Amino acid sequence: MEEKKVAVFCSASYTIDPLFNEAAREFVTKAASEGFTIVSGGTIKGTMGVISDALEQCGGKHIGILPRFMTGLEHKGLSQTIWVDTMSVRKEMMREGTCAVVALPGGVGTLDEMIETHTLKKLAQYHGEIFVLNLGGFYDPLAGLLDYYVKTEMLDKASRDMVRFASSVEELMEMLVKLK
Ligand code: AMP
């Protein structure tokens, strides 16, 4: 069977609501048990570290892509560690060959990764799905901004709908398994 890869964009912060990390752990464990390979930033930091620990524990396949300047931050339990020169190349490589990208609750790094993917999909340069885990309404302001763009005709409705929001891990998994 063809390997299905999913890129996960998530927080590098250590001090976010633990519920977000719990959901991240649950999501990657379930995705791995459905046979998906997870691609992430691969560091030990924040939610990235949490998903790396979870995937190591459950034996899930996990590819980490890191810029060389983050040497020392790599998680030792990755199935594969890929070193790149820049954050831009890292984003490109994280997306490469994936059937979906998933933005978990995160900060500007996560937003940057997700929005760049959205722009590429709009331009037919990315063909996977874009899922956003809107846990506890964390991404309501982003959904509101995208709606505002549609209202002001900065974004067409079809492109707006390329970003698919899930309000729970269960809903996210339902969307993901359809890609198998
Ligand atoms: P943020 O959402 O701002 O916490 O950034 C985390 C996301 O951006 C991850 O998906 C990483 O790929 C990338 N990133 C940004 N800053 C860092 C960092 N200090 N360490 C590791 N990854 C980072």
PDB file of C-alpha atoms and ligand atoms in Angstrom:
ATOM      1  CA  MET A   1       0.000   0.000   0.000  1.00  0.00           C
ATOM      2  CA  GLU A   2       1.188   3.526  -0.802  1.00  0.00           C
ATOM      3  CA  GLU A   3       2.638   5.420   2.171  1.00  0.00           C
ATOM      4  CA  LYS A   4       0.350   8.288   3.258  1.00  0.00           C
ATOM      5  CA  LYS A   5       2.166  11.196   4.831  1.00  0.00           C
ATOM      6  CA  VAL A   6       0.621  13.977   6.902  1.00  0.00           C
ATOM      7  CA  ALA A   7       2.523  17.101   7.914  1.00  0.00           C
ATOM      8  CA  VAL A   8       1.745  18.375  11.386  1.00  0.00           C
ATOM      9  CA  PHE A   9       2.347  22.042  12.199  1.00  0.00           C
ATOM     10  CA  CYS A  10       2.268  22.791  15.910  1.00  0.00           C
ATOM     11  CA  SER A  11       3.549  24.926  18.742  1.00  0.00           C
ATOM     12  CA  ALA A  12       7.160  25.126  19.876  1.00  0.00           C
ATOM     13  CA  SER A  13       6.059  26.673  23.184  1.00  0.00           C
ATOM     14  CA  TYR A  14       6.404  24.824  26.484  1.00  0.00           C
ATOM     15  CA  THR A  15       3.732  26.784  28.329  1.00  0.00           C
ATOM     16  CA  ILE A  16       0.517  26.380  26.326  1.00  0.00           C
ATOM     17  CA  ASP A  17      -2.739  24.925  27.675  1.00  0.00           C
ATOM     18  CA  PRO A  18      -1.978  21.218  28.402  1.00  0.00           C
ATOM     19  CA  LEU A  19      -5.279  20.317  26.716  1.00  0.00           C
ATOM     20  CA  PHE A  20      -3.720  21.267  23.364  1.00  0.00           C
ATOM     21  CA  ASN A  21      -0.802  18.907  23.951  1.00  0.00           C
ATOM     22  CA  GLU A  22      -3.136  16.145  25.062  1.00  0.00           C
ATOM     23  CA  ALA A  23      -5.125  16.541  21.825  1.00  0.00           C
ATOM     24  CA  ALA A  24      -1.886  16.559  19.803  1.00  0.00           C
ATOM     25  CA  ARG A  25      -0.761  13.331  21.468  1.00  0.00           C
ATOM     26  CA  GLU A  26      -4.151  11.706  20.831  1.00  0.00           C
ATOM     27  CA  PHE A  27      -4.237  12.863  17.217  1.00  0.00           C
ATOM     28  CA  VAL A  28      -0.804  11.596  16.167  1.00  0.00           C
ATOM     29  CA  THR A  29      -1.291   8.294  17.998  1.00  0.00           C
ATOM     30  CA  LYS A  30      -4.591   7.709  16.176  1.00  0.00           C
ATOM     31  CA  ALA A  31      -3.190   8.859  12.827  1.00  0.00           C
ATOM     32  CA  ALA A  32      -0.210   6.500  13.219  1.00  0.00           C
ATOM     33  CA  SER A  33      -2.513   3.612  14.113  1.00  0.00           C
ATOM     34  CA  GLU A  34      -4.391   4.299  10.858  1.00  0.00           C
ATOM     35  CA  GLY A  35      -1.075   3.880   9.035  1.00  0.00           C
ATOM     36  CA  PHE A  36      -0.215   7.535   8.392  1.00  0.00           C
ATOM     37  CA  THR A  37       3.415   8.662   8.530  1.00  0.00           C
ATOM     38  CA  ILE A  38       3.733  11.925  10.442  1.00  0.00           C
ATOM     39  CA  VAL A  39       6.058  14.661   9.208  1.00  0.00           C
ATOM     40  CA  SER A  40       6.907  17.426  11.661  1.00  0.00           C
ATOM     41  CA  GLY A  41       9.483  20.013  12.641  1.00  0.00           C
ATOM     42  CA  GLY A  42      11.101  17.202  14.640  1.00  0.00           C
ATOM     43  CA  THR A  43      12.396  19.159  17.606  1.00  0.00           C
ATOM     44  CA  ILE A  44      12.036  18.445  21.315  1.00  0.00           C
ATOM     45  CA  LYS A  45      10.253  21.783  21.794  1.00  0.00           C
ATOM     46  CA  GLY A  46       6.659  22.249  22.923  1.00  0.00           C
ATOM     47  CA  THR A  47       3.935  20.306  21.140  1.00  0.00           C
ATOM     48  CA  MET A  48       6.520  19.079  18.629  1.00  0.00           C
ATOM     49  CA  GLY A  49       8.311  17.305  21.464  1.00  0.00           C
ATOM     50  CA  VAL A  50       5.010  15.955  22.748  1.00  0.00           C
ATOM     51  CA  ILE A  51       4.105  14.415  19.392  1.00  0.00           C
ATOM     52  CA  SER A  52       7.632  13.045  18.983  1.00  0.00           C
ATOM     53  CA  ASP A  53       7.381  11.329  22.400  1.00  0.00           C
ATOM     54  CA  ALA A  54       3.916   9.989  21.552  1.00  0.00           C
ATOM     55  CA  LEU A  55       5.011   8.584  18.201  1.00  0.00           C
ATOM     56  CA  GLU A  56       8.118   7.022  19.701  1.00  0.00           C
ATOM     57  CA  GLN A  57       5.942   5.368  22.359  1.00  0.00           C
ATOM     58  CA  CYS A  58       3.377   3.980  19.917  1.00  0.00           C
ATOM     59  CA  GLY A  59       5.928   3.009  17.260  1.00  0.00           C
ATOM     60  CA  GLY A  60       4.466   5.371  14.667  1.00  0.00           C
ATOM     61  CA  LYS A  61       6.545   6.452  11.693  1.00  0.00           C
ATOM     62  CA  HIS A  62       7.768  10.010  12.187  1.00  0.00           C
ATOM     63  CA  ILE A  63       9.928  12.097   9.869  1.00  0.00           C
ATOM     64  CA  GLY A  64      11.418  15.264  11.375  1.00  0.00           C
ATOM     65  CA  ILE A  65      12.697  18.075   9.141  1.00  0.00           C
ATOM     66  CA  LEU A  66      15.057  20.504  10.847  1.00  0.00           C
ATOM     67  CA  PRO A  67      17.146  23.461   9.771  1.00  0.00           C
ATOM     68  CA  ARG A  68      20.814  22.930  10.625  1.00  0.00           C
ATOM     69  CA  PHE A  69      20.817  25.913  12.978  1.00  0.00           C
ATOM     70  CA  MET A  70      18.528  23.882  15.291  1.00  0.00           C
ATOM     71  CA  THR A  71      21.214  21.222  15.806  1.00  0.00           C
ATOM     72  CA  GLY A  72      20.879  19.905  19.351  1.00  0.00           C
ATOM     73  CA  LEU A  73      17.102  20.376  19.396  1.00  0.00           C
ATOM     74  CA  GLU A  74      16.340  17.260  17.337  1.00  0.00           C
ATOM     75  CA  HIS A  75      14.217  14.582  18.996  1.00  0.00           C
ATOM     76  CA  LYS A  76      16.183  11.352  19.287  1.00  0.00           C
ATOM     77  CA  GLY A  77      13.170   9.085  18.687  1.00  0.00           C
ATOM     78  CA  LEU A  78      12.441  10.166  15.107  1.00  0.00           C
ATOM     79  CA  SER A  79      12.230   7.414  12.482  1.00  0.00           C
ATOM     80  CA  GLN A  80      14.070   9.711  10.094  1.00  0.00           C
ATOM     81  CA  THR A  81      15.806  13.051  10.616  1.00  0.00           C
ATOM     82  CA  ILE A  82      16.286  15.316   7.620  1.00  0.00           C
ATOM     83  CA  TRP A  83      18.544  18.362   7.898  1.00  0.00           C
ATOM     84  CA  VAL A  84      17.964  21.372   5.654  1.00  0.00           C
ATOM     85  CA  ASP A  85      19.551  24.813   5.347  1.00  0.00           C
ATOM     86  CA  THR A  86      16.644  27.190   5.866  1.00  0.00           C
ATOM     87  CA  MET A  87      13.177  27.482   7.386  1.00  0.00           C
ATOM     88  CA  SER A  88      11.778  27.973   3.858  1.00  0.00           C
ATOM     89  CA  VAL A  89      13.217  24.688   2.619  1.00  0.00           C
ATOM     90  CA  ARG A  90      11.978  23.055   5.804  1.00  0.00           C
ATOM     91  CA  LYS A  91       8.398  24.148   5.039  1.00  0.00           C
ATOM     92  CA  GLU A  92       8.695  22.932   1.464  1.00  0.00           C
ATOM     93  CA  MET A  93      10.040  19.560   2.563  1.00  0.00           C
ATOM     94  CA  MET A  94       7.468  19.131   5.311  1.00  0.00           C
ATOM     95  CA  ARG A  95       4.707  19.494   2.720  1.00  0.00           C
ATOM     96  CA  GLU A  96       6.337  17.389   0.015  1.00  0.00           C
ATOM     97  CA  GLY A  97       4.380  14.256  -0.863  1.00  0.00           C
ATOM     98  CA  THR A  98       1.795  14.700   1.899  1.00  0.00           C
ATOM     99  CA  CYS A  99      -1.903  13.989   1.446  1.00  0.00           C
ATOM    100  CA  ALA A 100      -2.712  16.602   4.079  1.00  0.00           C
ATOM    101  CA  VAL A 101      -1.269  19.189   6.393  1.00  0.00           C
ATOM    102  CA  VAL A 102      -2.722  19.657   9.857  1.00  0.00           C
ATOM    103  CA  ALA A 103      -2.346  22.841  11.875  1.00  0.00           C
ATOM    104  CA  LEU A 104      -2.719  22.095  15.573  1.00  0.00           C
ATOM    105  CA  PRO A 105      -3.005  25.045  17.968  1.00  0.00           C
ATOM    106  CA  GLY A 106       0.225  26.997  17.524  1.00  0.00           C
ATOM    107  CA  GLY A 107       1.796  30.412  17.140  1.00  0.00           C
ATOM    108  CA  VAL A 108       3.200  32.408  14.229  1.00  0.00           C
ATOM    109  CA  GLY A 109       5.430  29.537  13.030  1.00  0.00           C
ATOM    110  CA  THR A 110       2.419  27.246  12.767  1.00  0.00           C
ATOM    111  CA  LEU A 111       0.352  29.981  11.135  1.00  0.00           C
ATOM    112  CA  ASP A 112       3.134  30.692   8.630  1.00  0.00           C
ATOM    113  CA  GLU A 113       3.361  27.003   7.682  1.00  0.00           C
ATOM    114  CA  MET A 114      -0.399  26.703   7.299  1.00  0.00           C
ATOM    115  CA  ILE A 115      -0.935  29.978   5.399  1.00  0.00           C
ATOM    116  CA  GLU A 116       1.926  29.268   2.974  1.00  0.00           C
ATOM    117  CA  THR A 117       0.297  25.918   2.245  1.00  0.00           C
ATOM    118  CA  HIS A 118      -3.062  27.625   1.717  1.00  0.00           C
ATOM    119  CA  THR A 119      -1.523  30.108  -0.730  1.00  0.00           C
ATOM    120  CA  LEU A 120       0.098  27.232  -2.655  1.00  0.00           C
ATOM    121  CA  LYS A 121      -3.130  25.247  -2.750  1.00  0.00           C
ATOM    122  CA  LYS A 122      -4.965  28.294  -4.060  1.00  0.00           C
ATOM    123  CA  LEU A 123      -2.410  28.404  -6.867  1.00  0.00           C
ATOM    124  CA  ALA A 124      -2.747  24.651  -7.499  1.00  0.00           C
ATOM    125  CA  GLN A 125       0.822  24.091  -6.284  1.00  0.00           C
ATOM    126  CA  TYR A 126      -0.245  21.914  -3.361  1.00  0.00           C
ATOM    127  CA  HIS A 127      -2.783  19.152  -3.848  1.00  0.00           C
ATOM    128  CA  GLY A 128      -3.295  17.799  -0.344  1.00  0.00           C
ATOM    129  CA  GLU A 129      -5.943  18.819   2.169  1.00  0.00           C
ATOM    130  CA  ILE A 130      -5.536  21.571   4.768  1.00  0.00           C
ATOM    131  CA  PHE A 131      -6.987  20.723   8.168  1.00  0.00           C
ATOM    132  CA  VAL A 132      -7.042  22.992  11.204  1.00  0.00           C
ATOM    133  CA  LEU A 133      -7.756  21.684  14.698  1.00  0.00           C
ATOM    134  CA  ASN A 134      -9.975  24.392  16.138  1.00  0.00           C
ATOM    135  CA  LEU A 135      -9.939  23.042  19.668  1.00  0.00           C
ATOM    136  CA  GLY A 136     -11.946  25.145  22.120  1.00  0.00           C
ATOM    137  CA  GLY A 137     -12.381  27.786  19.408  1.00  0.00           C
ATOM    138  CA  PHE A 138      -8.630  28.507  19.338  1.00  0.00           C
ATOM    139  CA  TYR A 139      -8.764  29.194  15.602  1.00  0.00           C
ATOM    140  CA  ASP A 140     -12.076  31.125  15.571  1.00  0.00           C
ATOM    141  CA  PRO A 141     -10.163  34.403  14.954  1.00  0.00           C
ATOM    142  CA  LEU A 142      -8.469  32.807  11.909  1.00  0.00           C
ATOM    143  CA  ALA A 143     -11.814  31.522  10.577  1.00  0.00           C
ATOM    144  CA  GLY A 144     -13.216  35.024  11.147  1.00  0.00           C
ATOM    145  CA  LEU A 145     -10.325  36.614   9.256  1.00  0.00           C
ATOM    146  CA  LEU A 146     -10.786  34.265   6.290  1.00  0.00           C
ATOM    147  CA  ASP A 147     -14.527  35.068   6.264  1.00  0.00           C
ATOM    148  CA  TYR A 148     -13.692  38.774   6.364  1.00  0.00           C
ATOM    149  CA  TYR A 149     -11.407  38.264   3.351  1.00  0.00           C
ATOM    150  CA  VAL A 150     -14.292  36.635   1.485  1.00  0.00           C
ATOM    151  CA  LYS A 151     -16.622  39.493   2.476  1.00  0.00           C
ATOM    152  CA  THR A 152     -14.137  42.080   1.231  1.00  0.00           C
ATOM    153  CA  GLU A 153     -13.455  39.983  -1.892  1.00  0.00           C
ATOM    154  CA  MET A 154      -9.812  39.505  -1.007  1.00  0.00           C
ATOM    155  CA  LEU A 155     -10.405  35.769  -1.143  1.00  0.00           C
ATOM    156  CA  ASP A 156     -12.882  33.733  -3.139  1.00  0.00           C
ATOM    157  CA  LYS A 157     -15.240  31.413  -1.275  1.00  0.00           C
ATOM    158  CA  ALA A 158     -13.880  28.243  -2.929  1.00  0.00           C
ATOM    159  CA  SER A 159     -10.367  29.106  -1.737  1.00  0.00           C
ATOM    160  CA  ARG A 160     -11.689  29.950   1.736  1.00  0.00           C
ATOM    161  CA  ASP A 161     -13.216  26.499   1.890  1.00  0.00           C
ATOM    162  CA  MET A 162      -9.838  24.875   1.160  1.00  0.00           C
ATOM    163  CA  VAL A 163      -9.104  25.353   4.869  1.00  0.00           C
ATOM    164  CA  ARG A 164     -11.184  22.793   6.716  1.00  0.00           C
ATOM    165  CA  PHE A 165     -11.752  23.299  10.438  1.00  0.00           C
ATOM    166  CA  ALA A 166     -12.333  20.410  12.840  1.00  0.00           C
ATOM    167  CA  SER A 167     -13.493  21.140  16.371  1.00  0.00           C
ATOM    168  CA  SER A 168     -12.260  17.886  17.917  1.00  0.00           C
ATOM    169  CA  VAL A 169      -9.644  15.186  17.357  1.00  0.00           C
ATOM    170  CA  GLU A 170     -12.481  12.821  16.490  1.00  0.00           C
ATOM    171  CA  GLU A 171     -13.738  15.120  13.732  1.00  0.00           C
ATOM    172  CA  LEU A 172     -10.179  15.637  12.477  1.00  0.00           C
ATOM    173  CA  MET A 173      -9.633  11.866  12.309  1.00  0.00           C
ATOM    174  CA  GLU A 174     -12.900  11.418  10.378  1.00  0.00           C
ATOM    175  CA  MET A 175     -11.595  13.886   7.797  1.00  0.00           C
ATOM    176  CA  LEU A 176      -8.163  12.262   7.687  1.00  0.00           C
ATOM    177  CA  VAL A 177      -9.192   8.606   7.289  1.00  0.00           C
ATOM    178  CA  LYS A 178     -11.195   9.539   4.188  1.00  0.00           C
ATOM    179  CA  LEU A 179      -7.833  10.158   2.507  1.00  0.00           C
ATOM    180  CA  LYS A 180      -6.651   6.581   2.991  1.00  0.00           C
TER     181      LYS A 180
HETATM  182  P1  AMP B   1       5.162  28.379  16.697  1.00  0.00           P
HETATM  183  O1  AMP B   1       3.810  27.972  16.181  1.00  0.00           O
HETATM  184  O2  AMP B   1       5.438  29.838  16.495  1.00  0.00           O
HETATM  185  O3  AMP B   1       5.415  27.910  18.088  1.00  0.00           O
HETATM  186  O4  AMP B   1       6.212  27.654  15.759  1.00  0.00           O
HETATM  187  C1  AMP B   1       6.246  26.277  15.670  1.00  0.00           C
HETATM  188  C2  AMP B   1       6.161  25.824  14.232  1.00  0.00           C
HETATM  189  O5  AMP B   1       7.056  26.587  13.425  1.00  0.00           O
HETATM  190  C3  AMP B   1       6.615  24.388  14.100  1.00  0.00           C
HETATM  191  O6  AMP B   1       5.690  23.654  13.277  1.00  0.00           O
HETATM  192  C4  AMP B   1       8.012  24.464  13.512  1.00  0.00           C
HETATM  193  O7  AMP B   1       8.105  23.775  12.281  1.00  0.00           O
HETATM  194  C5  AMP B   1       8.307  25.936  13.309  1.00  0.00           C
HETATM  195  N1  AMP B   1       9.150  26.576  14.339  1.00  0.00           N
HETATM  196  C6  AMP B   1       9.122  27.885  14.609  1.00  0.00           C
HETATM  197  N2  AMP B   1       9.959  28.206  15.637  1.00  0.00           N
HETATM  198  C7  AMP B   1      10.513  27.063  16.040  1.00  0.00           C
HETATM  199  C8  AMP B   1      11.465  26.727  17.079  1.00  0.00           C
HETATM  200  N3  AMP B   1      11.982  27.643  17.888  1.00  0.00           N
HETATM  201  N4  AMP B   1      11.814  25.442  17.215  1.00  0.00           N
HETATM  202  C9  AMP B   1      11.303  24.521  16.390  1.00  0.00           C
HETATM  203  N5  AMP B   1      10.425  24.787  15.407  1.00  0.00           N
HETATM  204  C10 AMP B   1      10.010  26.018  15.229  1.00  0.00           C
END
